[in-house]
Tab-separated table of C-alpha atoms in Angstrom:
chain	number	residue	atom	x	y	z
A	182	UNK	CA	-0.106	0.141	0.174
A	183	UNK	CA	1.487	3.211	-0.976
A	184	UNK	CA	1.626	5.458	1.844
A	185	UNK	CA	2.041	9.309	1.895
A	186	UNK	CA	3.375	11.471	4.682
A	187	UNK	CA	1.971	14.757	5.330
A	188	UNK	CA	5.276	16.849	6.789
A	189	UNK	CA	3.464	20.133	7.697
A	190	UNK	CA	2.339	22.302	10.479
A	191	UNK	CA	-0.417	23.962	8.537
A	192	UNK	CA	-1.355	27.318	10.226
A	193	UNK	CA	-1.774	27.049	14.151
A	194	UNK	CA	-5.085	27.879	15.569
A	195	UNK	CA	-6.749	27.607	11.932
A	196	UNK	CA	-8.976	24.510	11.742
A	197	UNK	CA	-10.695	25.724	8.535
A	198	UNK	CA	-6.660	26.375	6.597
A	199	UNK	CA	-5.499	23.164	7.916
A	200	UNK	CA	-8.629	21.118	6.475
A	201	UNK	CA	-7.789	22.833	3.208
A	202	UNK	CA	-3.892	21.696	3.455
A	203	UNK	CA	-5.112	18.356	4.487
A	204	UNK	CA	-7.273	18.486	1.400
A	205	UNK	CA	-4.489	19.636	-1.445
A	206	UNK	CA	-2.157	16.843	0.360
A	207	UNK	CA	-4.772	14.369	0.190
A	208	UNK	CA	-5.303	15.090	-3.720
A	209	UNK	CA	-1.768	15.119	-4.303
A	210	UNK	CA	-1.668	11.434	-2.676
A	211	UNK	CA	-4.235	10.124	-4.292
A	212	UNK	CA	-2.673	11.180	-7.816
A	213	UNK	CA	0.538	9.309	-7.022
A	214	UNK	CA	-1.249	6.491	-6.165
A	215	UNK	CA	-1.126	6.543	-2.200
A	216	UNK	CA	-4.347	4.524	-0.764
A	217	UNK	CA	-3.112	6.085	3.080
A	218	UNK	CA	-2.165	9.930	3.921
A	219	UNK	CA	-0.865	10.309	7.675
A	220	UNK	CA	-0.592	13.551	9.229
A	221	UNK	CA	1.476	15.024	12.063
A	222	UNK	CA	0.233	15.385	15.575
A	223	UNK	CA	-2.161	18.198	16.610
A	224	UNK	CA	-2.368	18.438	12.706
A	225	UNK	CA	-5.907	19.633	12.454
A	226	UNK	CA	-5.624	22.943	15.234
A	227	UNK	CA	-1.972	23.351	15.711
A	228	UNK	CA	0.339	22.149	18.220
A	229	UNK	CA	1.615	25.066	20.516
A	230	UNK	CA	-1.683	27.045	20.827
A	231	UNK	CA	-1.718	27.347	24.665
A	232	UNK	CA	-5.538	27.480	25.912
A	233	UNK	CA	-6.947	27.262	22.098
A	234	UNK	CA	-6.463	23.539	22.423
A	235	UNK	CA	-9.398	23.667	24.940
A	236	UNK	CA	-11.385	25.892	22.652
A	237	UNK	CA	-10.909	24.255	19.411
A	238	UNK	CA	-10.890	20.262	20.956
A	239	UNK	CA	-13.802	18.373	18.936
A	240	UNK	CA	-15.385	15.301	19.815
A	241	UNK	CA	-13.896	12.451	17.488
A	242	UNK	CA	-17.888	12.145	15.928
A	243	UNK	CA	-17.766	16.557	15.543
A	244	UNK	CA	-17.744	18.330	12.744
A	245	UNK	CA	-14.128	18.376	11.728
A	246	UNK	CA	-13.969	14.413	11.430
A	247	UNK	CA	-16.811	14.931	9.087
A	248	UNK	CA	-14.871	17.483	6.937
A	249	UNK	CA	-11.759	15.022	6.946
A	250	UNK	CA	-14.298	11.852	5.901
A	251	UNK	CA	-15.636	14.292	3.066
A	252	UNK	CA	-12.154	14.808	1.971
A	253	UNK	CA	-11.011	10.996	2.120
A	254	UNK	CA	-14.301	10.160	0.302
A	255	UNK	CA	-13.742	12.693	-2.298
A	256	UNK	CA	-10.298	11.618	-2.862
A	257	UNK	CA	-10.473	7.902	-2.706
A	258	UNK	CA	-7.502	8.079	0.303
A	259	UNK	CA	-7.823	6.909	3.888
A	260	UNK	CA	-6.225	9.833	6.152
A	261	UNK	CA	-4.862	9.752	9.536
A	262	UNK	CA	-4.793	13.069	11.109
A	263	UNK	CA	-4.014	14.245	15.021
A	264	UNK	CA	-6.105	16.250	16.649
A	265	UNK	CA	-7.581	17.567	20.163
A	266	UNK	CA	-10.506	15.353	21.471
A	267	UNK	CA	-13.077	16.833	23.214
A	268	UNK	CA	-15.179	14.027	25.503
A	269	UNK	CA	-17.261	15.694	28.200
A	270	UNK	CA	-14.891	17.937	30.055
A	271	UNK	CA	-11.936	15.968	29.228
A	272	UNK	CA	-9.284	16.860	26.352
A	273	UNK	CA	-7.212	13.886	24.920
A	274	UNK	CA	-4.302	14.650	22.555
A	275	UNK	CA	-5.715	12.120	19.801
A	276	UNK	CA	-5.301	10.678	16.332
A	277	UNK	CA	-8.033	9.293	14.163
A	278	UNK	CA	-8.141	7.260	11.107
A	279	UNK	CA	-10.813	7.532	8.347
A	280	UNK	CA	-11.433	5.232	5.513
A	281	UNK	CA	-11.281	6.314	2.071
A	282	UNK	CA	-14.832	5.723	1.735
A	283	UNK	CA	-15.452	8.053	5.168
A	284	UNK	CA	-16.460	5.735	7.883
A	285	UNK	CA	-14.406	5.854	10.615
A	286	UNK	CA	-11.869	3.268	11.626
A	287	UNK	CA	-10.033	4.077	14.666
A	288	UNK	CA	-9.371	6.684	17.172
A	289	UNK	CA	-6.413	6.873	19.788
A	290	UNK	CA	-5.486	8.743	22.717
A	291	UNK	CA	-1.882	9.447	23.449
A	292	UNK	CA	-1.012	7.589	26.543
A	293	UNK	CA	2.196	9.104	27.317
A	294	UNK	CA	2.477	12.612	27.457
A	295	UNK	CA	5.625	14.797	27.054
A	296	UNK	CA	6.385	17.440	29.498
A	297	UNK	CA	4.363	20.172	31.314
A	298	UNK	CA	2.744	21.487	28.280
A	299	UNK	CA	1.045	18.147	27.344
A	300	UNK	CA	0.280	17.224	31.162
A	301	UNK	CA	-1.448	20.940	31.449
A	302	UNK	CA	-3.633	20.397	28.475
A	303	UNK	CA	-4.434	16.609	28.352
A	304	UNK	CA	-5.513	13.463	29.959
A	305	UNK	CA	-3.594	10.623	29.262
A	306	UNK	CA	-5.394	7.659	27.131
A	307	UNK	CA	-5.810	4.325	28.920
A	308	UNK	CA	-5.751	1.456	25.725
A	309	UNK	CA	-2.252	1.266	24.560
A	310	UNK	CA	-3.063	-0.585	21.575
A	311	UNK	CA	-5.810	0.665	18.735
A	312	UNK	CA	-5.773	-1.374	15.619
A	313	UNK	CA	-7.724	-1.235	12.028
A	314	UNK	CA	-7.539	-3.301	8.793
A	315	UNK	CA	-7.100	-1.140	6.218
A	316	UNK	CA	-5.515	-1.855	2.383
A	317	UNK	CA	-5.037	-6.175	3.789
A	318	UNK	CA	-2.766	-4.430	6.452
A	319	UNK	CA	-3.553	-4.180	10.357
A	320	UNK	CA	-2.397	-0.843	11.001
A	321	UNK	CA	-1.574	0.506	14.472
A	322	UNK	CA	-2.072	4.259	16.417
A	323	UNK	CA	0.354	5.783	18.044
A	324	UNK	CA	1.605	9.248	18.699
A	325	UNK	CA	4.788	10.530	19.120
A	326	UNK	CA	6.623	9.904	22.760
A	327	UNK	CA	4.568	6.953	23.020
A	328	UNK	CA	7.018	5.455	20.414
A	329	UNK	CA	9.866	5.910	22.688
A	330	UNK	CA	8.506	3.383	25.297
A	331	UNK	CA	9.795	-0.280	23.492
A	332	UNK	CA	6.912	-1.853	25.629
A	333	UNK	CA	4.365	0.168	23.532
A	334	UNK	CA	5.812	-0.992	20.562
A	335	UNK	CA	5.836	-4.612	21.496
A	336	UNK	CA	2.703	-4.941	22.459
A	337	UNK	CA	1.746	-3.918	19.188
A	338	UNK	CA	3.923	-6.502	17.462
A	339	UNK	CA	2.396	-9.048	19.953
A	340	UNK	CA	-0.765	-7.756	18.345
A	341	UNK	CA	0.054	-8.082	14.572
A	342	UNK	CA	0.307	-4.129	13.779
A	343	UNK	CA	1.772	-4.810	10.499
A	344	UNK	CA	2.309	-0.780	9.830
A	345	UNK	CA	2.301	1.509	13.016
A	346	UNK	CA	1.278	5.469	12.183
A	347	UNK	CA	3.089	7.728	14.429
A	348	UNK	CA	1.786	11.669	14.220
A	349	UNK	CA	4.519	13.060	16.177
A	350	UNK	CA	5.121	16.877	17.007
A	351	UNK	CA	9.041	16.004	17.872
A	352	UNK	CA	10.998	19.246	18.407
A	353	UNK	CA	14.779	20.243	18.669
A	354	UNK	CA	17.275	18.528	20.039
A	355	UNK	CA	15.740	14.949	19.685
A	356	UNK	CA	15.858	14.350	15.917
A	357	UNK	CA	17.467	11.012	16.959
A	358	UNK	CA	14.270	9.649	17.308
A	359	UNK	CA	13.526	10.223	13.874
A	360	UNK	CA	17.027	9.171	12.333
A	361	UNK	CA	17.647	6.437	14.711
A	362	UNK	CA	15.079	5.213	17.152
A	363	UNK	CA	11.931	4.727	14.886
A	364	UNK	CA	14.301	2.453	12.147
A	365	UNK	CA	15.046	0.370	15.073
A	366	UNK	CA	11.786	0.002	16.242
A	367	UNK	CA	10.591	-1.443	13.113
A	368	UNK	CA	13.497	-3.766	12.880
A	369	UNK	CA	13.142	-5.098	16.961
A	370	UNK	CA	9.273	-5.502	16.161
A	371	UNK	CA	9.015	-6.784	12.430
A	372	UNK	CA	6.823	-3.934	11.218
A	373	UNK	CA	6.505	-0.755	8.967
A	374	UNK	CA	6.704	2.627	11.080
A	375	UNK	CA	5.431	5.875	9.863
A	376	UNK	CA	6.841	8.962	11.851
A	377	UNK	CA	4.905	12.034	10.317
A	378	UNK	CA	6.520	15.265	12.004
A	379	UNK	CA	5.544	19.011	12.455
A	380	UNK	CA	8.114	21.601	11.062
A	381	UNK	CA	8.931	25.003	11.993
A	382	UNK	CA	9.080	27.273	14.894
A	383	UNK	CA	5.801	27.431	16.646
A	384	UNK	CA	5.799	28.855	20.077
A	385	UNK	CA	8.451	27.637	22.154
A	386	UNK	CA	9.091	24.560	20.228
A	387	UNK	CA	11.220	23.913	16.920
A	388	UNK	CA	10.131	21.024	15.254
A	389	UNK	CA	12.665	18.865	13.607
A	390	UNK	CA	10.821	17.595	10.556
A	391	UNK	CA	12.957	14.347	9.406
A	392	UNK	CA	9.292	12.148	9.060
A	393	UNK	CA	10.456	9.184	7.566
A	394	UNK	CA	8.592	5.615	6.961
A	395	UNK	CA	11.071	2.915	7.871
A	396	UNK	CA	10.892	-0.861	6.964
A	397	UNK	CA	11.261	-4.302	9.255
A	398	UNK	CA	14.845	-4.523	8.019
A	399	UNK	CA	15.238	-1.201	9.943
A	400	UNK	CA	15.834	0.949	6.601
A	401	UNK	CA	14.172	4.130	5.734
A	402	UNK	CA	12.071	3.862	2.477
A	403	UNK	CA	12.194	7.618	2.534
A	404	UNK	CA	12.983	10.344	4.873
A	405	UNK	CA	12.327	14.307	4.775
A	406	UNK	CA	14.547	17.538	5.509
A	407	UNK	CA	13.216	20.070	7.647
A	408	UNK	CA	10.725	21.672	5.689
A	409	UNK	CA	7.258	21.004	4.447
A	410	UNK	CA	7.460	18.116	2.044
A	411	UNK	CA	4.845	15.592	1.207
A	412	UNK	CA	6.775	11.933	1.201
A	413	UNK	CA	5.513	8.876	-0.402
A	414	UNK	CA	6.621	5.045	-0.042
A	415	UNK	CA	5.311	1.731	-0.335
A	416	UNK	CA	4.187	-0.638	2.493
A	417	UNK	CA	5.032	-4.222	1.106
A	418	UNK	CA	2.924	-7.138	2.663
A	419	UNK	CA	5.201	-9.802	0.587
A	420	UNK	CA	8.619	-8.264	1.672
A	421	UNK	CA	6.824	-7.747	5.460
A	422	UNK	CA	5.813	-11.412	5.883
A	423	UNK	CA	9.551	-12.461	4.234
A	424	UNK	CA	11.290	-10.301	6.944
A	425	UNK	CA	9.089	-11.895	9.577
A	426	UNK	CA	10.018	-15.298	8.605
A	427	UNK	CA	13.735	-14.530	8.225
A	428	UNK	CA	14.020	-12.621	11.765
A	429	UNK	CA	13.310	-14.674	15.098
A	430	UNK	CA	13.211	-11.959	17.379
A	431	UNK	CA	9.086	-12.803	18.253
A	432	UNK	CA	9.097	-16.429	18.147
A	433	UNK	CA	12.485	-16.141	20.463
A	434	UNK	CA	11.175	-14.269	23.145
A	435	UNK	CA	10.966	-15.820	26.619
A	436	UNK	CA	8.049	-13.802	28.163
A	437	UNK	CA	8.706	-15.791	31.314
A	438	UNK	CA	11.990	-13.876	32.000
A	439	UNK	CA	10.407	-10.251	31.823
A	440	UNK	CA	7.896	-10.489	34.903
A	441	UNK	CA	9.896	-7.972	36.536
A	442	UNK	CA	9.785	-5.527	33.644
A	443	UNK	CA	6.142	-4.550	34.845
């Protein structure tokens, strides 16, 4: 399945402008034969927008979800996008996956919040593994800091995730996460990992870009620079099956030895 990664910060604070950016990217992705477009963490509203997070937060089935569904259906491409999710008085840092026919497939709430900024504005989610079937693949959802916890990604591997989507807002000086950690996560868990980042200065944060799609061989199929880009790379189910056959990490595990970890 050809996968498109939208490395962009859009226009922080403007949902309408970001929907337009997403619409344009979905059109380009569809023309290139992509079946899936992934956008960064908090793409719908912007990340460093302070108390506007609460003001702009919406339910998973809110007006913006309907707008993204319309974009997905019109272009015939599935879309994963980050947004602030409101549930009653609670706000989560979430990512939602919408099918190319416009149906909502999965919604994930970030389980590991990074720093005081996130802890001041969000409540952590409690469901570590959220998946959906798409294009013959089992697609898992995660957000930014979550991927830095090996237990999180291993849980996805054991649950059969083939492609892990990781919308992110990774900032300076942590570029090594995109450059080194993400390919290692893909290798040690025998899956594809799509890590799609914001770019540029936003409030106090300087986002490093460097979005990538890494394969189960630990090799980046594509990698962005520091500016806005639309990346395209293929997730190959046959290659994944062969890699899993050749790499014994998951079958050679000895869970009985690991009880002390938790």
